[in-house]
Tab-separated table of C-alpha atoms and ligand atoms in Angstrom:
chain	number	residue	atom	x	y	z
A	11	MET	CA	-0.483	0.089	0.176
A	12	SER	CA	2.752	2.450	0.469
A	13	ARG	CA	3.157	3.251	-3.677
A	14	ILE	CA	-0.538	3.714	-3.794
A	15	ASN	CA	-1.356	7.145	-5.409
A	16	ARG	CA	-3.980	9.042	-5.246
A	17	ARG	CA	-5.835	7.727	-9.033
A	18	ASP	CA	-5.113	4.240	-7.679
A	19	PHE	CA	-6.394	4.799	-4.361
A	20	LEU	CA	-9.435	6.242	-5.477
A	21	ARG	CA	-10.296	3.840	-7.641
A	22	LEU	CA	-9.193	0.342	-4.979
A	23	ALA	CA	-11.252	2.353	-2.345
A	24	GLY	CA	-14.504	3.361	-3.489
A	25	GLY	CA	-13.800	5.559	-6.632
A	26	THR	CA	-14.583	4.478	-10.336
A	27	ALA	CA	-11.843	4.092	-12.813
A	28	ALA	CA	-14.487	6.658	-14.711
A	29	ALA	CA	-13.905	9.031	-11.971
A	30	ALA	CA	-10.957	8.748	-10.544
A	31	GLY	CA	-9.876	10.085	-14.673
A	32	ALA	CA	-11.702	13.025	-14.423
A	33	PHE	CA	-10.434	13.576	-11.050
A	34	GLY	CA	-6.647	12.510	-11.692
A	35	PHE	CA	-3.762	13.741	-10.150
A	36	PRO	CA	-3.777	17.801	-10.833
A	37	GLY	CA	-5.417	18.058	-8.245
A	38	LEU	CA	-2.748	17.075	-6.109
A	39	LEU	CA	-1.713	20.966	-6.578
A	40	LEU	CA	-4.322	22.677	-5.146
A	41	ALA	CA	-3.854	26.290	-3.964
A	42	ASN	CA	-5.708	26.308	-1.332
A	43	THR	CA	-5.146	24.732	1.467
A	44	ARG	CA	-8.451	22.636	2.966
A	45	ASN	CA	-8.693	22.208	6.300
A	46	VAL	CA	-9.882	18.692	7.989
A	47	VAL	CA	-10.704	17.827	11.665
A	48	VAL	CA	-10.678	14.344	12.485
A	49	VAL	CA	-12.646	13.620	15.380
A	50	GLY	CA	-12.121	9.932	17.841
A	51	GLY	CA	-8.720	9.636	16.838
A	52	GLY	CA	-9.835	5.015	17.056
A	53	VAL	CA	-9.943	2.580	13.583
A	54	GLY	CA	-11.644	4.998	11.860
A	55	GLY	CA	-10.660	8.054	12.721
A	56	CYS	CA	-6.795	7.236	12.527
A	57	THR	CA	-6.570	5.494	9.387
A	58	ALA	CA	-9.113	8.565	7.878
A	59	ALA	CA	-6.617	11.097	8.548
A	60	LYS	CA	-3.131	9.137	6.898
A	61	TYR	CA	-5.258	8.575	4.156
A	62	LEU	CA	-6.325	12.119	3.878
A	63	ARG	CA	-2.976	13.223	4.599
A	64	LYS	CA	-1.040	10.715	2.504
A	65	LEU	CA	-3.032	10.683	-0.729
A	66	ASP	CA	-2.975	15.027	-0.076
A	67	PRO	CA	-0.188	15.554	1.466
A	68	THR	CA	-1.066	19.235	0.486
A	69	LEU	CA	-4.487	18.905	3.321
A	70	ASN	CA	-3.895	20.273	6.374
A	71	VAL	CA	-5.449	17.643	9.115
A	72	THR	CA	-6.332	17.741	12.204
A	73	LEU	CA	-6.654	14.806	15.092
A	74	VAL	CA	-9.018	16.033	18.090
A	75	GLU	CA	-8.228	13.082	20.285
A	76	ALA	CA	-9.261	12.872	23.900
A	77	LYS	CA	-5.842	9.828	24.826
A	78	THR	CA	-2.464	10.306	25.027
A	79	HIS	CA	-2.274	6.575	23.293
A	80	TYR	CA	-4.820	4.485	21.121
A	81	THR	CA	-4.789	0.966	23.081
A	82	SER	CA	-6.746	-1.643	20.765
A	83	CYS	CA	-10.680	-3.117	21.842
A	84	PHE	CA	-9.115	-6.280	19.314
A	85	MET	CA	-7.625	-8.860	21.289
A	86	SER	CA	-8.155	-7.321	24.700
A	87	ASN	CA	-9.408	-10.238	25.503
A	88	GLU	CA	-6.256	-11.604	25.285
A	89	VAL	CA	-5.585	-10.178	28.086
A	90	LEU	CA	-8.034	-12.143	29.697
A	91	SER	CA	-6.343	-15.011	29.603
A	92	GLY	CA	-3.403	-13.470	29.499
A	93	ASP	CA	-2.284	-14.340	26.619
A	94	ARG	CA	-0.611	-11.063	25.588
A	95	THR	CA	-0.035	-7.510	27.911
A	96	LEU	CA	-2.346	-4.778	27.866
A	97	GLU	CA	1.295	-2.518	26.599
A	98	SER	CA	1.232	-4.866	23.352
A	99	ILE	CA	-1.685	-3.175	22.554
A	100	THR	CA	-0.942	0.466	23.209
A	101	PHE	CA	-0.199	2.573	20.316
A	102	SER	CA	1.573	5.504	20.746
A	103	TYR	CA	0.098	8.468	17.864
A	104	ALA	CA	3.616	9.787	17.267
A	105	ASP	CA	3.517	8.444	13.058
A	106	LEU	CA	0.370	9.671	12.542
A	107	LYS	CA	2.144	13.328	13.734
A	108	HIS	CA	5.865	13.076	12.663
A	109	ARG	CA	5.828	9.939	9.727
A	110	TYR	CA	2.348	11.576	8.406
A	111	GLY	CA	2.441	15.578	8.820
A	112	VAL	CA	-2.188	15.199	11.271
A	113	ASN	CA	-1.400	17.824	14.125
A	114	VAL	CA	-2.523	15.508	16.777
A	115	VAL	CA	-4.113	17.417	19.626
A	116	ILE	CA	-4.899	15.800	22.593
A	117	ASP	CA	-7.891	17.381	23.605
A	118	SER	CA	-12.093	16.427	23.434
A	119	ALA	CA	-14.652	17.673	20.696
A	120	VAL	CA	-17.181	19.521	22.773
A	121	GLY	CA	-19.371	20.115	19.787
A	122	ILE	CA	-20.126	20.717	16.017
A	123	ASP	CA	-21.541	23.588	14.480
A	124	PRO	CA	-22.029	22.885	10.883
A	125	ALA	CA	-23.041	26.259	9.542
A	126	ALA	CA	-19.894	28.096	10.535
A	127	ARG	CA	-17.604	24.718	9.828
A	128	GLN	CA	-16.159	24.519	13.515
A	129	VAL	CA	-15.267	21.793	15.850
A	130	ARG	CA	-15.646	23.345	19.418
A	131	THR	CA	-12.748	20.998	22.430
A	132	ALA	CA	-12.845	20.883	25.955
A	133	SER	CA	-9.748	23.898	25.752
A	134	GLY	CA	-12.379	25.925	24.411
A	135	ALA	CA	-10.342	26.128	20.375
A	136	ASN	CA	-12.320	25.830	17.780
A	137	LEU	CA	-10.964	24.051	14.779
A	138	ALA	CA	-12.777	25.160	11.769
A	139	TYR	CA	-12.861	22.932	8.968
A	140	ASP	CA	-13.935	21.797	4.755
A	141	ALA	CA	-14.917	18.767	5.928
A	142	CYS	CA	-15.857	17.316	9.274
A	143	ILE	CA	-15.105	13.402	9.920
A	144	VAL	CA	-15.825	12.134	13.315
A	145	SER	CA	-15.532	8.109	14.578
A	146	PRO	CA	-16.051	7.945	18.414
A	147	GLY	CA	-17.148	5.159	18.837
A	148	VAL	CA	-19.904	3.907	21.245
A	149	ASP	CA	-21.251	4.928	24.690
A	150	PHE	CA	-23.525	3.142	27.189
A	151	LYS	CA	-26.905	3.377	27.643
A	152	TRP	CA	-26.273	3.852	31.220
A	153	ASP	CA	-29.618	3.142	33.359
A	154	ALA	CA	-30.422	0.658	31.172
A	155	ILE	CA	-29.755	-2.176	33.908
A	156	GLU	CA	-30.797	-0.685	37.267
A	157	GLY	CA	-27.466	-0.622	39.711
A	158	TYR	CA	-25.078	-0.264	37.255
A	159	ASP	CA	-23.221	2.707	35.999
A	160	ALA	CA	-20.118	4.603	35.313
A	161	GLN	CA	-19.230	4.250	39.128
A	162	VAL	CA	-20.379	0.888	39.751
A	163	ALA	CA	-18.552	-0.250	36.652
A	164	GLU	CA	-15.110	0.997	38.208
A	165	SER	CA	-15.466	-2.592	40.722
A	166	ILE	CA	-17.433	-4.034	38.337
A	167	PRO	CA	-16.285	-3.041	35.386
A	168	HIS	CA	-17.721	-3.966	31.475
A	169	ALA	CA	-14.289	-3.712	30.072
A	170	TRP	CA	-15.543	-2.957	26.801
A	171	PHE	CA	-12.901	0.300	26.561
A	172	ALA	CA	-9.163	-1.631	26.554
A	173	GLY	CA	-7.644	-0.159	29.220
A	174	PRO	CA	-7.273	0.258	33.253
A	175	GLN	CA	-10.963	-1.451	33.058
A	176	THR	CA	-8.802	-4.905	32.199
A	177	MET	CA	-6.937	-5.067	34.282
A	178	THR	CA	-9.086	-5.131	37.390
A	179	LEU	CA	-11.387	-7.603	35.175
A	180	ARG	CA	-8.258	-9.953	34.988
A	181	ASN	CA	-7.374	-9.039	38.424
A	182	GLN	CA	-10.657	-10.391	39.318
A	183	LEU	CA	-10.434	-12.864	37.910
A	184	LEU	CA	-6.399	-13.247	39.152
A	185	ALA	CA	-7.814	-13.434	43.341
A	186	MET	CA	-10.774	-15.661	41.748
A	187	PRO	CA	-10.951	-18.417	43.643
A	188	ASP	CA	-10.754	-21.977	42.110
A	189	GLY	CA	-14.316	-23.135	41.617
A	190	GLY	CA	-15.967	-19.548	41.950
A	191	ARG	CA	-18.663	-18.225	38.929
A	192	VAL	CA	-17.420	-16.152	36.138
A	193	ALA	CA	-21.136	-13.705	34.414
A	194	ILE	CA	-20.466	-11.894	31.723
A	195	VAL	CA	-24.097	-10.077	30.671
A	196	ALA	CA	-23.658	-9.445	26.576
A	197	PRO	CA	-25.725	-6.187	25.344
A	198	PRO	CA	-28.767	-6.134	22.626
A	199	ASN	CA	-27.740	-5.354	19.340
A	200	PRO	CA	-26.814	-3.604	17.850
A	201	TYR	CA	-23.089	-2.837	19.435
A	202	LYS	CA	-19.418	-3.644	18.748
A	203	CYS	CA	-17.886	-6.321	18.265
A	204	PRO	CA	-20.868	-9.188	17.972
A	205	PRO	CA	-18.288	-11.186	18.581
A	206	GLY	CA	-16.590	-10.159	21.283
A	207	PRO	CA	-18.378	-11.081	24.649
A	208	TYR	CA	-18.409	-14.248	23.146
A	209	GLU	CA	-14.196	-14.969	22.289
A	210	ARG	CA	-14.400	-12.963	26.167
A	211	ALA	CA	-16.375	-15.816	27.854
A	212	SER	CA	-13.416	-18.572	25.323
A	213	GLN	CA	-10.123	-16.772	26.573
A	214	VAL	CA	-11.528	-16.425	30.353
A	215	ALA	CA	-11.770	-19.677	30.523
A	216	MET	CA	-8.654	-20.410	28.763
A	217	TYR	CA	-6.808	-19.490	31.349
A	218	CYS	CA	-9.321	-21.201	33.788
A	219	LYS	CA	-8.470	-24.665	32.697
A	220	HIS	CA	-5.284	-23.615	33.269
A	221	HIS	CA	-4.863	-22.047	36.520
A	222	LYS	CA	-9.344	-23.151	37.628
A	223	PRO	CA	-10.018	-25.922	36.149
A	224	LYS	CA	-13.260	-26.038	38.758
A	225	SER	CA	-14.601	-22.676	37.539
A	226	LYS	CA	-17.441	-21.920	36.290
A	227	ILE	CA	-18.550	-18.521	32.697
A	228	LEU	CA	-22.417	-18.494	32.876
A	229	ILE	CA	-22.476	-16.267	29.537
A	230	LEU	CA	-26.023	-13.727	30.654
A	231	ASP	CA	-28.003	-13.344	27.282
A	232	PRO	CA	-31.259	-11.225	25.733
A	233	LYS	CA	-30.642	-12.313	22.913
A	234	GLY	CA	-31.561	-16.132	20.654
A	235	LYS	CA	-28.905	-16.306	18.802
A	236	PHE	CA	-25.053	-14.702	18.231
A	237	SER	CA	-22.364	-13.862	16.199
A	238	LYS	CA	-20.233	-17.439	14.852
A	239	ALA	CA	-22.445	-19.477	17.532
A	240	ARG	CA	-22.478	-22.784	16.178
A	241	LEU	CA	-18.419	-22.284	15.550
A	242	PHE	CA	-17.999	-20.879	19.102
A	243	LYS	CA	-20.075	-23.649	20.475
A	244	GLN	CA	-18.932	-25.991	18.103
A	245	GLY	CA	-15.215	-24.781	19.950
A	246	TRP	CA	-16.542	-24.944	23.178
A	247	ALA	CA	-17.144	-28.152	23.306
A	248	GLN	CA	-13.790	-29.446	22.124
A	249	HIS	CA	-12.223	-27.983	24.716
A	250	TYR	CA	-14.360	-26.984	27.659
A	251	GLY	CA	-17.053	-29.450	27.264
A	252	PHE	CA	-19.702	-27.546	26.493
A	253	ASP	CA	-23.276	-29.353	26.520
A	254	THR	CA	-22.082	-32.141	28.933
A	255	ASP	CA	-22.603	-32.592	32.334
A	256	ASN	CA	-19.284	-30.881	33.157
A	257	SER	CA	-19.784	-27.831	30.479
A	258	MET	CA	-17.037	-24.676	32.287
A	259	ILE	CA	-19.192	-22.226	30.323
A	260	GLU	CA	-23.010	-22.976	30.050
A	261	TRP	CA	-25.389	-19.685	27.772
A	262	VAL	CA	-28.036	-18.428	29.125
A	263	GLY	CA	-30.068	-16.494	25.532
A	264	ARG	CA	-33.168	-14.274	26.082
A	265	ASP	CA	-35.562	-18.141	25.709
A	266	GLN	CA	-33.918	-19.134	28.476
A	267	GLY	CA	-34.638	-16.042	30.777
A	268	GLY	CA	-30.657	-15.061	29.535
A	269	THR	CA	-31.969	-11.031	29.699
A	270	VAL	CA	-30.506	-8.863	32.590
A	271	SER	CA	-32.361	-5.802	34.695
A	272	ALA	CA	-30.345	-5.450	37.815
A	273	LEU	CA	-27.794	-5.556	39.876
A	274	ASP	CA	-27.724	-6.115	43.140
A	275	ALA	CA	-23.087	-4.603	43.512
A	276	ALA	CA	-23.661	-5.351	47.294
A	277	SER	CA	-24.140	-8.858	47.445
A	278	GLY	CA	-22.150	-9.275	43.332
A	279	ILE	CA	-25.502	-11.256	42.204
A	280	LEU	CA	-27.759	-10.828	39.021
A	281	LYS	CA	-31.202	-9.899	38.475
A	282	ALA	CA	-32.007	-12.275	35.317
A	283	GLU	CA	-35.341	-12.851	33.898
A	284	ALA	CA	-34.070	-16.766	35.009
A	285	GLY	CA	-34.131	-15.766	38.782
A	286	ASP	CA	-30.999	-14.478	40.589
A	287	VAL	CA	-27.223	-14.854	40.020
A	288	ARG	CA	-25.230	-14.861	42.408
A	289	ALA	CA	-21.112	-14.884	40.807
A	290	ASP	CA	-17.988	-14.224	42.280
A	291	VAL	CA	-16.183	-11.713	39.118
A	292	ILE	CA	-18.922	-10.001	37.097
A	293	ASN	CA	-18.398	-8.361	33.706
A	294	ILE	CA	-21.589	-6.100	32.368
A	295	ILE	CA	-21.234	-5.231	28.783
A	296	PRO	CA	-23.979	-2.483	28.355
A	297	PRO	CA	-26.795	-1.904	26.028
A	298	GLN	CA	-25.229	0.619	23.108
A	299	LYS	CA	-25.408	4.407	21.489
A	300	ALA	CA	-22.565	6.056	19.663
A	301	GLY	CA	-20.236	8.329	21.417
A	302	ALA	CA	-21.735	10.954	22.976
A	303	ILE	CA	-19.978	13.969	21.277
A	304	ALA	CA	-22.653	12.546	18.281
A	305	PHE	CA	-25.392	13.203	20.075
A	306	ALA	CA	-24.497	16.910	20.662
A	307	ALA	CA	-23.787	17.392	17.742
A	308	ASP	CA	-27.614	16.456	16.528
A	309	LEU	CA	-25.840	13.362	14.498
A	310	VAL	CA	-27.988	10.630	15.933
A	311	ASP	CA	-31.041	9.184	14.733
A	312	GLY	CA	-32.705	7.910	17.157
A	313	ASP	CA	-29.100	5.406	18.854
A	314	TRP	CA	-26.895	5.822	15.630
A	315	CYS	CA	-25.634	8.456	12.596
A	316	PRO	CA	-27.657	7.447	9.984
A	317	VAL	CA	-24.712	7.887	6.716
A	318	ASP	CA	-25.185	8.640	2.880
A	319	LYS	CA	-24.464	4.753	2.701
A	320	ARG	CA	-21.973	5.843	-0.486
A	321	THR	CA	-19.761	8.141	1.505
A	322	PHE	CA	-20.651	8.272	5.163
A	323	GLU	CA	-21.264	11.701	5.380
A	324	SER	CA	-24.489	12.852	7.677
A	325	THR	CA	-27.438	12.323	6.858
A	326	ARG	CA	-28.374	15.374	8.787
A	327	HIS	CA	-25.456	17.889	8.459
A	328	PRO	CA	-23.808	18.012	4.894
A	329	GLY	CA	-20.414	17.571	5.113
A	330	ILE	CA	-19.549	15.251	8.389
A	331	TYR	CA	-18.784	12.535	7.988
A	332	VAL	CA	-19.552	9.402	9.919
A	333	LEU	CA	-17.817	6.609	10.509
A	334	GLY	CA	-16.271	3.598	12.043
A	335	ASP	CA	-19.153	1.741	15.679
A	336	ALA	CA	-21.465	5.500	16.008
A	337	SER	CA	-22.715	5.087	12.122
A	338	SER	CA	-25.843	3.438	10.883
A	339	ALA	CA	-23.963	1.353	8.477
A	340	ALA	CA	-26.161	-2.310	7.828
A	341	LYS	CA	-24.879	-4.319	6.881
A	342	MET	CA	-22.249	-3.727	8.590
A	343	PRO	CA	-21.029	-4.891	11.675
A	344	LYS	CA	-19.709	-2.455	14.630
A	345	SER	CA	-15.789	-3.880	13.693
A	346	ALA	CA	-12.293	-2.685	12.903
A	347	TYR	CA	-11.971	-4.094	9.956
A	348	ALA	CA	-15.429	-2.601	8.873
A	349	ALA	CA	-14.261	1.423	10.271
A	350	ASN	CA	-10.760	0.638	7.941
A	351	SER	CA	-12.882	0.253	5.117
A	352	GLN	CA	-15.392	2.757	6.024
A	353	ALA	CA	-12.435	5.330	6.411
A	354	LYS	CA	-10.800	4.691	2.639
A	355	VAL	CA	-14.685	5.360	1.425
A	356	ALA	CA	-14.694	8.154	3.379
A	357	VAL	CA	-11.506	9.552	2.626
A	358	ALA	CA	-12.559	8.249	-1.422
A	359	ALA	CA	-15.199	10.980	-1.456
A	360	ILE	CA	-14.047	13.671	0.650
A	361	LEU	CA	-10.744	13.733	-2.421
A	362	SER	CA	-13.250	13.555	-4.866
A	363	ARG	CA	-15.533	16.213	-3.334
A	364	PHE	CA	-12.686	18.541	-2.616
A	365	ALA	CA	-12.220	18.425	-6.416
A	366	GLY	CA	-14.995	19.084	-7.511
A	367	ALA	CA	-15.716	15.462	-9.419
A	368	GLU	CA	-18.731	12.895	-8.144
A	369	PRO	CA	-18.101	10.124	-5.602
A	370	GLY	CA	-18.043	7.031	-6.753
A	371	GLU	CA	-18.894	3.454	-5.831
A	372	PRO	CA	-17.141	2.111	-2.698
A	373	THR	CA	-17.295	-1.353	-1.970
A	374	TYR	CA	-16.314	-2.233	1.568
A	375	VAL	CA	-14.260	-4.986	3.433
A	376	ASN	CA	-14.503	-6.249	6.956
A	377	THR	CA	-12.923	-9.851	8.596
A	378	CYS	CA	-13.772	-10.282	12.460
A	379	TYR	CA	-11.349	-13.197	14.163
A	380	SER	CA	-11.870	-14.397	17.322
A	381	ILE	CA	-10.031	-17.088	18.755
A	382	ILE	CA	-11.315	-19.938	21.460
A	383	ALA	CA	-9.110	-22.016	22.716
A	384	GLU	CA	-4.263	-21.804	21.796
A	385	GLU	CA	-4.515	-22.950	19.067
A	386	HIS	CA	-8.605	-23.074	17.725
A	387	GLY	CA	-8.972	-20.028	15.809
A	388	ILE	CA	-12.705	-18.719	14.223
A	389	SER	CA	-13.501	-16.125	11.783
A	390	VAL	CA	-15.820	-14.976	9.607
A	391	ALA	CA	-15.240	-11.999	6.319
A	392	ALA	CA	-17.196	-10.198	3.734
A	393	VAL	CA	-16.700	-8.060	0.982
A	394	TYR	CA	-19.779	-5.720	0.208
A	395	ARG	CA	-21.315	-3.823	-2.347
A	396	LEU	CA	-23.961	-0.731	-2.173
A	397	SER	CA	-27.379	-1.617	-3.138
A	398	GLU	CA	-28.944	-0.066	-6.177
A	399	ASP	CA	-31.057	1.662	-4.578
A	400	GLY	CA	-28.296	3.318	-2.178
A	401	LYS	CA	-29.810	2.361	1.174
A	402	VAL	CA	-28.619	-0.681	2.491
A	403	ILE	CA	-24.294	-1.904	2.489
A	404	THR	CA	-25.214	-5.222	1.047
A	405	LYS	CA	-23.276	-8.599	1.084
A	406	VAL	CA	-21.503	-9.740	-2.414
A	407	GLU	CA	-23.017	-13.160	-2.947
A	408	GLY	CA	-20.053	-15.384	-2.887
A	409	SER	CA	-17.376	-13.390	-0.815
A	410	GLY	CA	-15.936	-14.572	2.417
A	411	GLY	CA	-18.008	-17.033	4.460
A	412	LEU	CA	-17.415	-18.137	7.836
A	413	SER	CA	-15.076	-20.471	9.520
A	414	PRO	CA	-15.659	-24.404	8.330
A	415	MET	CA	-17.241	-26.392	10.727
A	416	ASP	CA	-15.758	-29.219	9.067
A	417	ALA	CA	-11.998	-27.858	9.801
A	418	SER	CA	-8.954	-29.772	10.221
A	419	ALA	CA	-7.090	-29.041	13.407
A	420	GLU	CA	-4.366	-27.518	10.954
A	421	HIS	CA	-7.021	-24.827	9.527
A	422	ARG	CA	-8.519	-23.974	13.276
A	423	LYS	CA	-4.314	-23.073	14.198
A	424	ARG	CA	-3.833	-21.619	10.709
A	425	GLU	CA	-6.402	-18.916	11.631
A	426	VAL	CA	-4.829	-18.278	15.546
A	427	THR	CA	-2.367	-16.613	13.510
A	428	TYR	CA	-3.799	-14.904	10.698
A	429	ALA	CA	-5.551	-13.205	13.153
A	430	HIS	CA	-2.651	-12.041	15.206
A	431	SER	CA	-1.057	-10.932	11.417
A	432	TRP	CA	-4.607	-9.253	11.212
A	433	PHE	CA	-4.106	-7.024	14.383
A	434	ARG	CA	-0.727	-5.567	12.836
A	435	ASN	CA	-1.404	-5.437	9.766
A	436	VAL	CA	-4.615	-3.641	10.406
A	437	ILE	CA	-2.815	-0.763	13.315
A	438	ASP	CA	0.016	-0.486	10.465
A	439	ASP	CA	-2.701	0.485	8.794
A	440	MET	CA	-4.297	3.284	10.840
A	441	MET	CA	-1.750	4.698	12.592
A	442	GLN	CA	2.218	3.162	11.827
B	514	FAD	C1	-13.604	-6.952	23.484
B	514	FAD	C2	-13.944	-6.017	22.502
B	514	FAD	C3	-12.689	-7.334	20.863
B	514	FAD	C4	-12.629	-6.678	20.234
B	514	FAD	N1	-12.770	-7.348	18.489
B	514	FAD	C5	-12.303	-6.999	17.486
B	514	FAD	C6	-11.849	-8.018	15.955
B	514	FAD	O1	-11.261	-9.049	16.630
B	514	FAD	N2	-11.919	-7.186	14.608
B	514	FAD	C7	-12.337	-6.422	14.820
B	514	FAD	O2	-12.338	-5.906	13.613
B	514	FAD	N3	-12.897	-5.302	15.730
B	514	FAD	C8	-13.157	-5.946	17.158
B	514	FAD	N4	-13.716	-5.119	17.936
B	514	FAD	C9	-14.251	-4.130	17.769
B	514	FAD	C10	-13.568	-2.483	17.292
B	514	FAD	O3	-12.748	-2.429	18.319
B	514	FAD	C11	-14.100	-0.967	16.906
B	514	FAD	O4	-15.198	-1.858	15.849
B	514	FAD	C12	-13.085	-0.484	16.440
B	514	FAD	O5	-12.672	0.200	17.827
B	514	FAD	C13	-14.084	0.322	15.577
B	514	FAD	O6	-13.167	1.805	15.652
B	514	FAD	P1	-14.091	3.357	15.774
B	514	FAD	O7	-13.046	4.227	14.792
B	514	FAD	O8	-15.332	3.792	15.645
B	514	FAD	O9	-14.036	3.475	17.635
B	514	FAD	P2	-12.740	3.187	18.120
B	514	FAD	O10	-11.366	2.636	17.596
B	514	FAD	O11	-13.520	2.469	18.893
B	514	FAD	O12	-12.066	4.905	18.258
B	514	FAD	C14	-12.903	6.465	18.658
B	514	FAD	C15	-12.285	7.147	19.270
B	514	FAD	O13	-12.260	8.094	19.871
B	514	FAD	C16	-12.086	8.492	20.825
B	514	FAD	N5	-12.962	9.656	21.687
B	514	FAD	C17	-13.733	9.605	20.919
B	514	FAD	N6	-15.424	10.980	22.194
B	514	FAD	C18	-14.701	11.973	21.439
B	514	FAD	C19	-13.904	13.022	22.344
B	514	FAD	N7	-15.295	14.269	21.946
B	514	FAD	N8	-13.125	14.287	21.274
B	514	FAD	C20	-12.812	13.648	21.269
B	514	FAD	N9	-11.617	11.619	20.945
B	514	FAD	C21	-12.908	11.056	20.888
B	514	FAD	C22	-12.362	7.793	21.847
B	514	FAD	O14	-10.812	7.953	22.752
B	514	FAD	C23	-11.701	6.976	20.646
B	514	FAD	O15	-10.393	6.974	20.804
B	514	FAD	C24	-13.437	-5.462	19.611
B	514	FAD	C25	-13.816	-4.240	20.276
B	514	FAD	C26	-13.819	-5.133	21.735
B	514	FAD	C27	-13.965	-4.732	22.591
């Protein structure tokens, strides 16, 4: 990807050959410096900032990010099993700054004025833009589970943003006695990383199998089914005795009363439809909505941000592009790879707009790996295109698919290698 030029990029990441031809190289020599402000230095925001600068070094690109470092949620479940450290998933913005010339501002965006075309930050700066990209990820609906809020989450962690809470959960697993019970409360759809709670249960089981083999993991789920369920259940049966009398993992779905309505934090009891559940370690992943700035900037319709799926431009405020978890991008899942792919579509659209050209025909891609045991990985992959009416992102017939149910042990082992290699590649592509 390092030697790709803008014309190739537009063709590959969204532009038709015709649009790219009309647009061509002279756009690189634009006299007027354009300002792009990117809110959120996660997968979507970093990828967009990097590719904007890479493809048009005349652009003035400012990335506003609340934290000094990015800790990736993807692969953070491996911290829970002890297979990797938090440091190994924490990255600096130095390359974006020094290698790609992005102005990285550590601050929080608190408002966007679409008429004045300015982003306001907590420290009082007003950043002018010709195009604004918003990729703030998700926020929680704290009123969904009685007794569970941001303060309680400090001791009964969600660990759905990788960071200190990941370590809290890890330390609670270390402190749990052998024979203890871990309860994972899964969220309703839609939420970031559909297979994430089930990979988490697998990684916790991996730790318990080696260190606390009498322990149990209970997944309480308001959903009747979940992503890659047959593959997960097959892997759990193979490694953790799933569906036997001595299963380490138990899944209690909607129809079995898995919906949790309340937590009594003092006694460590969850109120589920099936009855009260006491656990030694509780991990609640609350229902989700777009990050707070999307609400402050009036970019939402309900919980998520509607976008023109050809460009990822907000349908509520032109000139603002919403990427990643915060956007309504059905049928793409809320995943890192999806955010990375959407960023490239939006970059192509913004460069076309600056050049006075129509946006091209986009394609999008997603792959998501889950690691069930040391040598057992599974995945789902798809290539997508826009439906004819331009309203839905649909899977290209015959593209991608799930790992086969009858895969060999060698295949499962190889998928773990692929997962780790995907992780390094996506971090590299977004910010290095
Ligand atoms: C446990 C877990 C495992 C996962 N595993 C995978 C996986 O294997 N594969 C996969 O593809 N995906 C995975 N994901 C999903 C993936 O992490 C997200 O889908 C992806 O990070 C979305 O990118 P984003 O840009 O939308 O948001 P994020 O990457 O979350 O970035 C948002 C950024 O915006 C910043 N921000 C928010 N508001 C503001 C503001 N107002 N001002 C300034 N900065 C702000 C935040 O600090 C953050 O850095 C996983 C998620 C979890 C929780």
